Coordinates of C-alpha atoms and ligand atoms in Angstrom, one line a residue:
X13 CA 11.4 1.2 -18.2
X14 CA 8.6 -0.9 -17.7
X15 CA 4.6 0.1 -18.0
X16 CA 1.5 -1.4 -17.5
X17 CA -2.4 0.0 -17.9
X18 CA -5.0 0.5 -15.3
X19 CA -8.3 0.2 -16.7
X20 CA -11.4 0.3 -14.3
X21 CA -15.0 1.4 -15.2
X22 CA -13.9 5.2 -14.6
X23 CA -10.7 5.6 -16.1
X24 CA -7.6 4.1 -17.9
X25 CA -4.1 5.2 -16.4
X26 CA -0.3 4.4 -17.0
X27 CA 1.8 3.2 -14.7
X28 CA 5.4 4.2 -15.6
X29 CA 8.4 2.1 -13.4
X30 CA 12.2 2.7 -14.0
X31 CA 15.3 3.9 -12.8
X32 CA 16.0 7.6 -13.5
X33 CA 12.5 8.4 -15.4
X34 CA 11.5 11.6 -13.3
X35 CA 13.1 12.9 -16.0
X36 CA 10.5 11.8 -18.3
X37 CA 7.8 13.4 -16.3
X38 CA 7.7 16.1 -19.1
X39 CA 6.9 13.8 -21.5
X40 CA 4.3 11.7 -19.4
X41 CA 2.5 14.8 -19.3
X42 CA 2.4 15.7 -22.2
X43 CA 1.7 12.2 -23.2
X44 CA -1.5 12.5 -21.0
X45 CA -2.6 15.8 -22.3
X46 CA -1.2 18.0 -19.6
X47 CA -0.1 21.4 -21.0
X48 CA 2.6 23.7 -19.9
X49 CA -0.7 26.2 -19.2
X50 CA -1.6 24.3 -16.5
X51 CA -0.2 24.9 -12.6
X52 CA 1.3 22.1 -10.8
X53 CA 1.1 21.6 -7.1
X54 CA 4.1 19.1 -5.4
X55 CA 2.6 17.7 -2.4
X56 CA 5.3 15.7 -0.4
X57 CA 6.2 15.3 3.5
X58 CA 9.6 16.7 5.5
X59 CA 11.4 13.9 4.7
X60 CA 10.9 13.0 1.0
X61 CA 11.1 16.9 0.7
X62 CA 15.1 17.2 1.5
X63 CA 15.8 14.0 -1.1
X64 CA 14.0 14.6 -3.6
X65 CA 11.6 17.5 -4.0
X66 CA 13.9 20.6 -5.3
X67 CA 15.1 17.8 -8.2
X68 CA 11.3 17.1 -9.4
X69 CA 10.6 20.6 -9.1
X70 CA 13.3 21.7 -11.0
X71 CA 12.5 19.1 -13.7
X72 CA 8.9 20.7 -14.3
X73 CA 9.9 24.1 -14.2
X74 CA 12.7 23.4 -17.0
X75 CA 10.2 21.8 -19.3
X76 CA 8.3 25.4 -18.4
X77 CA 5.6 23.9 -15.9
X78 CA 4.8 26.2 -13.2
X79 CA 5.1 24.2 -10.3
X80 CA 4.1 25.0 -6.3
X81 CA 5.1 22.7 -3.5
X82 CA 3.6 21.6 0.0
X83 CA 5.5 20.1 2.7
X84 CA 3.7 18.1 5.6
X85 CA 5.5 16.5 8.4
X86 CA 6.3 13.1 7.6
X87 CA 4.3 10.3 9.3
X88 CA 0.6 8.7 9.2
X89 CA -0.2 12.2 12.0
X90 CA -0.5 14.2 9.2
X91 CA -3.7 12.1 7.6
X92 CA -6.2 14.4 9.3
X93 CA -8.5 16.6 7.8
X94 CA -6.8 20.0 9.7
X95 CA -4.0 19.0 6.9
X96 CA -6.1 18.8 4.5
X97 CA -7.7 22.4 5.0
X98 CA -4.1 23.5 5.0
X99 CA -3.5 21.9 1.8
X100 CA -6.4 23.4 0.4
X101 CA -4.9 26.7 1.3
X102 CA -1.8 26.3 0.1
X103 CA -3.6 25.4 -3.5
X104 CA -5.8 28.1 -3.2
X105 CA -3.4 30.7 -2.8
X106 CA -0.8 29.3 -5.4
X107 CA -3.7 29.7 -8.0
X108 CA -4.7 26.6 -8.7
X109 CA -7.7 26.0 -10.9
X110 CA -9.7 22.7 -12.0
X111 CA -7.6 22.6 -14.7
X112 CA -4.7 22.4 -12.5
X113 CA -2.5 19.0 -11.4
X114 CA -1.7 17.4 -8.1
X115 CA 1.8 15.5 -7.8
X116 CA 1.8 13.2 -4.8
X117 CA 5.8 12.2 -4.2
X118 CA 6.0 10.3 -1.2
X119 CA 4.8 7.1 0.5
X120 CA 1.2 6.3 1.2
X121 CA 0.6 8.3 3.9
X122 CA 1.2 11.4 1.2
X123 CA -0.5 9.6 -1.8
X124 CA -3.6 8.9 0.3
X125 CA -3.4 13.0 1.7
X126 CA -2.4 14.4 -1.6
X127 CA -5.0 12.0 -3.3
X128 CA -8.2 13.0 -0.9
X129 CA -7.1 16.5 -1.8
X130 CA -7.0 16.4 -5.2
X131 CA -10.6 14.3 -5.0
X132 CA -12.2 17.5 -3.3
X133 CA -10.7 20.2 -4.3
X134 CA -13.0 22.4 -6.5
X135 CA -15.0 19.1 -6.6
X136 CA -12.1 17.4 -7.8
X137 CA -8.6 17.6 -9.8
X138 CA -6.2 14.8 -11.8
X139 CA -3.6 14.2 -9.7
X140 CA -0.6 12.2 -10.5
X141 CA 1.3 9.6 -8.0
X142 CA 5.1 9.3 -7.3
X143 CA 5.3 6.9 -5.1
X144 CA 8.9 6.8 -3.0
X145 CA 8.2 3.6 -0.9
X146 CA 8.3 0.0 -1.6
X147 CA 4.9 -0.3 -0.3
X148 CA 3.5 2.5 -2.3
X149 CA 3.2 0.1 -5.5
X150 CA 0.2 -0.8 -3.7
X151 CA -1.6 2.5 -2.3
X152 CA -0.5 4.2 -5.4
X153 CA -2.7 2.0 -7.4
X154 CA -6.3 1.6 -7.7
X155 CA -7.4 5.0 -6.0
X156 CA -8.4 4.8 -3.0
X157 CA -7.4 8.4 -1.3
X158 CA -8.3 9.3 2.2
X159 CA -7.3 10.3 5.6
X160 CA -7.9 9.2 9.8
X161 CA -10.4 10.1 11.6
X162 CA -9.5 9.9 16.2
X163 CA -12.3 7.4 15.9
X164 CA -10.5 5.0 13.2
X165 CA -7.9 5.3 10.4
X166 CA -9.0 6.0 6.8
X167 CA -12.6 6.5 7.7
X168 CA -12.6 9.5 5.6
X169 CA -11.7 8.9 1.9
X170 CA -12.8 8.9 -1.5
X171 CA -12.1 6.9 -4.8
X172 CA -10.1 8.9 -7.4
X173 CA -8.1 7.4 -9.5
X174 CA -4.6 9.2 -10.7
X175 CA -3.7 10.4 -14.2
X176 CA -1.0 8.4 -13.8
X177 CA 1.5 6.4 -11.7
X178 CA 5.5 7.1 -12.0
X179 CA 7.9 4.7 -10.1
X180 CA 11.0 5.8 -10.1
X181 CA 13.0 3.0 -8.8
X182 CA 16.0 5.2 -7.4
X183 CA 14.3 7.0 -4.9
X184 CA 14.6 3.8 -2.8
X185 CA 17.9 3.8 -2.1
X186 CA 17.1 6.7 0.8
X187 CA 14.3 4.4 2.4
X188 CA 15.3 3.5 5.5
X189 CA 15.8 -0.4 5.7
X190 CA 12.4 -1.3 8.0
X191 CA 10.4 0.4 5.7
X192 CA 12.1 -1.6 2.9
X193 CA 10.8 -5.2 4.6
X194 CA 8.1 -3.7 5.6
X195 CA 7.1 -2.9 1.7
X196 CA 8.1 -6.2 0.5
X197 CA 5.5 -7.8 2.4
X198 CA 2.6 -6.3 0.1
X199 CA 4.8 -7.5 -2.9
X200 CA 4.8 -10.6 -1.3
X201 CA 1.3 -10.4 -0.7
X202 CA 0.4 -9.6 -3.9
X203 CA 2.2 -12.9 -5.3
X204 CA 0.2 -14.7 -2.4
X205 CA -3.2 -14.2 -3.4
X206 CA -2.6 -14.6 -7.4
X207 CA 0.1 -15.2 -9.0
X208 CA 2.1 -18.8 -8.0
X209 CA 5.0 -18.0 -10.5
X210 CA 5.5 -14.9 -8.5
X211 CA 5.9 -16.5 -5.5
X212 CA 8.7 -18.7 -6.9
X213 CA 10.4 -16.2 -8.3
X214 CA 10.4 -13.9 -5.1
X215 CA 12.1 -16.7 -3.4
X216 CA 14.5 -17.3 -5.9
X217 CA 15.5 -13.8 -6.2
X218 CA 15.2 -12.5 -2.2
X219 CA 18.7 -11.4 -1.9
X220 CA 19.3 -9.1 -4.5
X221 CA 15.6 -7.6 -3.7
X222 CA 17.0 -6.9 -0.4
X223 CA 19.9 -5.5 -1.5
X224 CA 17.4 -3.2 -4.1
X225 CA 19.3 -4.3 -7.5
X226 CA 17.5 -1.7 -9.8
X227 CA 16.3 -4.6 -12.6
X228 CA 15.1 -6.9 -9.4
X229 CA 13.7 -4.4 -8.0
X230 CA 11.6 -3.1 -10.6
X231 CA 10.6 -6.2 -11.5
X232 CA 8.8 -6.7 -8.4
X233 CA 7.3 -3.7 -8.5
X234 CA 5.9 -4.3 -12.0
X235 CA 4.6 -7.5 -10.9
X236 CA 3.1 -6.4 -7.8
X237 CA 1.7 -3.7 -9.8
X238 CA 0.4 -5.9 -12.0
X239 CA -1.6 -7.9 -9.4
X240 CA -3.3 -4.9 -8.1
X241 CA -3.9 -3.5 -11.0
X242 CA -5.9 -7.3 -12.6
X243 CA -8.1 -6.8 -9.6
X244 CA -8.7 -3.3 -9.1
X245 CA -9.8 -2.9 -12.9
X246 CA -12.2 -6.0 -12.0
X247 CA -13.8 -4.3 -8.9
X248 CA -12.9 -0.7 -8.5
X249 CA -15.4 0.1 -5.7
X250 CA -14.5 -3.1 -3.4
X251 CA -17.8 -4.6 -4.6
X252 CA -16.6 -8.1 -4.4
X253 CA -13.0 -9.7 -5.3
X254 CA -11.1 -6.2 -4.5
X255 CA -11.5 -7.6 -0.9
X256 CA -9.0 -10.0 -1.6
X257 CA -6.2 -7.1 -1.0
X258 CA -7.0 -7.5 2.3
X259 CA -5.2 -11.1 2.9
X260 CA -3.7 -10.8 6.3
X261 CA -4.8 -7.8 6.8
X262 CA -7.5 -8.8 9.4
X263 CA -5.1 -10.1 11.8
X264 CA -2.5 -7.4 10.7
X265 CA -5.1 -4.4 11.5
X266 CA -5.9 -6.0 15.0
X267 CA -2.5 -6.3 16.1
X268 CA -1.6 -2.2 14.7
X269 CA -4.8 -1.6 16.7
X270 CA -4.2 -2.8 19.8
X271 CA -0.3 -1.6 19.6
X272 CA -1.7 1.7 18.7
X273 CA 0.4 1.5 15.6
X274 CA 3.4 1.9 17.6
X275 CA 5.1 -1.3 17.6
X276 CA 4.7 -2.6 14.1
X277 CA 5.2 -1.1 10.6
X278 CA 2.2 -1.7 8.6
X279 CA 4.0 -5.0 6.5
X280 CA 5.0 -6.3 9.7
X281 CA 1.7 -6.3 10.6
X282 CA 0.8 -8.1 7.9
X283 CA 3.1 -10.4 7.9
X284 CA 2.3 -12.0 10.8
X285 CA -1.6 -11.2 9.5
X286 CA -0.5 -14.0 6.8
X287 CA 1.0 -16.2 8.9
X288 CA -2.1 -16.0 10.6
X289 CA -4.1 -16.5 7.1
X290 CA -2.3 -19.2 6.0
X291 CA -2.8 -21.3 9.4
X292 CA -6.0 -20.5 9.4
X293 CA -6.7 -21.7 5.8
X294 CA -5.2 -24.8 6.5
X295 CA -7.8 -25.4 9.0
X296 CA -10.8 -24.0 7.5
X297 CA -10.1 -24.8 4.0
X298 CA -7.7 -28.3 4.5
X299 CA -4.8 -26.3 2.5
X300 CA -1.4 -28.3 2.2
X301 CA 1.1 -28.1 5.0
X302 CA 2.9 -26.6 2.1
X303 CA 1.1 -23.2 2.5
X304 CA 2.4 -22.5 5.8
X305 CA 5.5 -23.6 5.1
X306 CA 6.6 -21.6 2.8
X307 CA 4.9 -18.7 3.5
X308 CA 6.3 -18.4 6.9
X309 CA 9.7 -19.2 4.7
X310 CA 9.7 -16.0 2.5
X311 CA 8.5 -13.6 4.9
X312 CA 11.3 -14.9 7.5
X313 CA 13.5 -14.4 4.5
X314 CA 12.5 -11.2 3.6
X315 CA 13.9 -10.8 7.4
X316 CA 9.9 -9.8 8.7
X317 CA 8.2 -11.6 11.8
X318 CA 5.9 -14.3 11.4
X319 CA 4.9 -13.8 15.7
X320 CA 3.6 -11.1 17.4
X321 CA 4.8 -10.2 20.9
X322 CA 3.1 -12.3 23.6
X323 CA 2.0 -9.7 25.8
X324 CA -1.2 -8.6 23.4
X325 CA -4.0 -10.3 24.5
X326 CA -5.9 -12.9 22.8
X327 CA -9.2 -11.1 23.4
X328 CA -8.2 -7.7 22.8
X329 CA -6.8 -8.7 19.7
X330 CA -10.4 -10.5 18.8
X331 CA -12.2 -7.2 20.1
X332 CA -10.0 -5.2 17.4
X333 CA -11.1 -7.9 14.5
X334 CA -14.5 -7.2 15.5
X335 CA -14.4 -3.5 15.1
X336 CA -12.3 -3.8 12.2
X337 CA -14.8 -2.0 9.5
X338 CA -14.4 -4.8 7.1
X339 CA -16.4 -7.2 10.1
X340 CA -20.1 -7.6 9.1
X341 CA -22.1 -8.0 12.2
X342 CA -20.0 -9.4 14.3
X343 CA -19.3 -12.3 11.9
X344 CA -15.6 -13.3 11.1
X345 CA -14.8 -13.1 7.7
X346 CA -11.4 -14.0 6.6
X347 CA -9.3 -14.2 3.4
X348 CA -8.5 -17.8 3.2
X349 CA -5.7 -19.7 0.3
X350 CA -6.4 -23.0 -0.9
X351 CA -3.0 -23.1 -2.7
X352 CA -0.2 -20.8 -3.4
X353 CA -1.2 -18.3 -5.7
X354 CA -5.4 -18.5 -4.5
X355 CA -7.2 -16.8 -1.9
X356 CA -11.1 -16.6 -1.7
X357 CA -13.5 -15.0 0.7
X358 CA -14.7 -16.6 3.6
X359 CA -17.2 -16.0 5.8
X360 CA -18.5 -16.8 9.3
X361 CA -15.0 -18.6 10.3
X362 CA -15.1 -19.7 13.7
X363 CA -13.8 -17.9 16.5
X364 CA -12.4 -21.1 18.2
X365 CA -9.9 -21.4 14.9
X366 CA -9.3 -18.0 15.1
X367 CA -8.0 -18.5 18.9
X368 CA -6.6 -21.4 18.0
X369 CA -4.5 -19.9 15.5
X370 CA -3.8 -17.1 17.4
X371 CA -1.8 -19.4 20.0
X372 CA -0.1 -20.6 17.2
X373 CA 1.3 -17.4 16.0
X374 CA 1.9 -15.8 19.6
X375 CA 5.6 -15.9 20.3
X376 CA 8.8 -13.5 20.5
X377 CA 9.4 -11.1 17.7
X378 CA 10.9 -14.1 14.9
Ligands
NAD17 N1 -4.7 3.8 -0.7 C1 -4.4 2.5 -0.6 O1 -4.9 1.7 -1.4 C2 -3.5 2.1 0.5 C3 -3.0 0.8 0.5 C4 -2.1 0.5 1.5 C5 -1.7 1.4 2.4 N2 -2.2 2.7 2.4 C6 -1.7 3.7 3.3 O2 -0.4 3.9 3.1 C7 0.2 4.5 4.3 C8 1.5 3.8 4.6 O3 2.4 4.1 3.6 P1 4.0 4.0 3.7 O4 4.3 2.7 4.3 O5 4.5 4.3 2.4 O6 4.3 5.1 4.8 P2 4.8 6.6 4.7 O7 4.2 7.3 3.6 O8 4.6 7.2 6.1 O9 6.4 6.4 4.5 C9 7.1 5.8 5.4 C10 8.3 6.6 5.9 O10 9.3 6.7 4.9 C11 9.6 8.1 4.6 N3 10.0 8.0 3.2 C12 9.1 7.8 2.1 N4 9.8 7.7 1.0 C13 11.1 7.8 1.3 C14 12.3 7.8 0.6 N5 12.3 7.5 -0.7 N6 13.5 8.0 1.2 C15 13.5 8.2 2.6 N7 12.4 8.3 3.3 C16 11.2 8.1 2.7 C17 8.4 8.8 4.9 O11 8.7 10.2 5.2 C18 7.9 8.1 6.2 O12 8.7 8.6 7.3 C19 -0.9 4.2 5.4 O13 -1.4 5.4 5.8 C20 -1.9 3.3 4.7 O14 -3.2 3.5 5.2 C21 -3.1 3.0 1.4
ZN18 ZN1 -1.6 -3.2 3.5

């Protein structure tokens, strides 16, 4: 088992990753205070539910941990604040008090739900992550919680950071395989913006990361972790460098926009969104060919697209940047890589690079 610490101006947190160590969730709690007194509520979706729920459950309750559990149908649908009420409810009436402990076992959609709930309920409760999707070592870190509003997604949302984070590694051998590329790109990304060695290593080690060896596996997780966890405990409120997270993610949000998330998974998205980012570095920044290169490499070996489907627009995609919430008055402002393992922030790029680079990465489904 590997662990690392979380430490941002409100709060210091483990994050646990290993093969098998639900098991230890008695003893993380304890570790962290957490009392057999106090009532536990599962929060997971209908399809983490049938894998893996009844097992955590029964885990808790041996150790003598009274434990509820709330299913929500699986998919980003169920962000919404009608669940949350619901949620709320189902708390309510199993008892819960501010004493009391949220488990969020799924992906990010359930972390993010599970999270919001936890930061309102009765003002707020700890809640714990257990995140079951490759891509969850990012949104289980760093505590942003929240759901969609119709008008946008994750307009509503809160910062509350868990009591802890508990990755056990086996839970991925149920994820379906899209969802598996789709979480490597935020590892990838996450070796991108900061961590050269990272990078190598990803592409030295693809195929046995595809194939989820345990020790591989966790290994990426630990060091994506790590990554998000240097620059959360830096800027916990997205003051400044946090923003960095977002690398491809400008381009990536555009395209899920104007698809109406219906033709990408959110790491395909991205992706392409770094594709994108790296192009566009090289022409606003005068980064080596190299950049490109191998980025476009490792994502294409990681078996995700590097083009989006030509029929999007060029100008609908531009619109979508625009409206993107992280667009300041209408200015562009990218996140932009010198070198391998680098990214800064820039602002104002110009929207005839951005078109420019747009043709570039326009193209079949690669
Ligand atoms: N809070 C943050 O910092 C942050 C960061 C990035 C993304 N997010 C959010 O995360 C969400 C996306 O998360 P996601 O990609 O994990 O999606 P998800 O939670 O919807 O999970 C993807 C699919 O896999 C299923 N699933 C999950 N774990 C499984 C398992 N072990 N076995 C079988 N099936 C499993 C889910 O039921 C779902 O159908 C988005 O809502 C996004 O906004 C949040
Ligand atoms: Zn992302």
């Amino acid at each position: 088992m590997k662990t690392l610490t979380v430490s941002t101006e409100s709060s210091s947190y483990p994050i646990y990753i290993g093969s098998g160590i639900y098991a230890q969730l008695p003893s993380f709690l304890s570790a962290a205070g957490v009392g057999t007194e106090r009532k536990l509520m599962l929060i997971t979706d209908s399809h983490v539910s049938a894998h893996f729920a009844e097992k955590v459950k029964k885990i808790l309750n041996d150790a003598g941990y009274q434990t509820g559990i709330s299913v929500v149908p699986a998919g980003e649908e169920s962000k919404n604040l009608t669940q949350v009420e619901q949620l709320i409810g189902a708390c309510l009436e199993f008892g819960l008090d501010r004493q009391s402990v949220i488990l969020a076992l799924g992906g990010g959609v359930v972390g993010d739900l599970a999270g919001f709930v936890a930061a309102t309920y009765m003002r707020g409760i700890p809640f714990i992550q257990l995140p079951t999707t490759l891509l969850a070592h990012d949104s289980s870190v760093g505590g942003k919680v929240g759901v969609n509003h119709p008008l946008g997604k994750n307009y509503i949302g809160a910062f509350h950071q868990p009591l802890m984070v508990v990755f056990d590694v086996n839970v991925l051998s149920t994820l379906p395989r899209r969802e598996v590329r789709s979480g490597y790109a935020e590892v990838i990304k996450h070796g991108l913006i900061w961590d050269r060695s990272f990078v190598e290593w990803l592409e030295k080690h693809t195929e046995a990361l595809l194939a989820l060896e345990p020790e591989k596996v966790e290994e990426a997780i630990y060091r994506g972790c790590q990554v998000k966890a240097a620059v959360v405990s830096q800027d916990e409120k997205e003051e400044g460098i946090r923003a960095i997270l977002n690398y491809g993610h400008t381009i990536g949000h555009a395209l899920e926009a104007v698809s109406e998330y219906r033709s990408y998974a959110h790491g395909e998205a991205v992706a392409i969104g770094m594709a994108g980012a790296a192009r566009l570095s090289t022409r606003v920044l005068g980064s080596p060919g190299e950049l490109v290169e191998r980025t476009e490499a490792l994502l294409q070996a990681f078996q995700l697209p590097v083009r989006y489907q030509e029929h999007w627009p060029e100008n609908q995609i531009l619109q979508a940047m625009k409206r993107d919430k992280k667009a300041r008055q209408g200015v562009y402002t990218f996140v932009l890589s010198a070198r391998i393992g680098e990214v800064e922030i820039v602002r104002g790029v110009e929207e005839t690079q951005i078109r420019e680079v747009l043709r570039e990465i326009r193209g079949g489904k690669e």
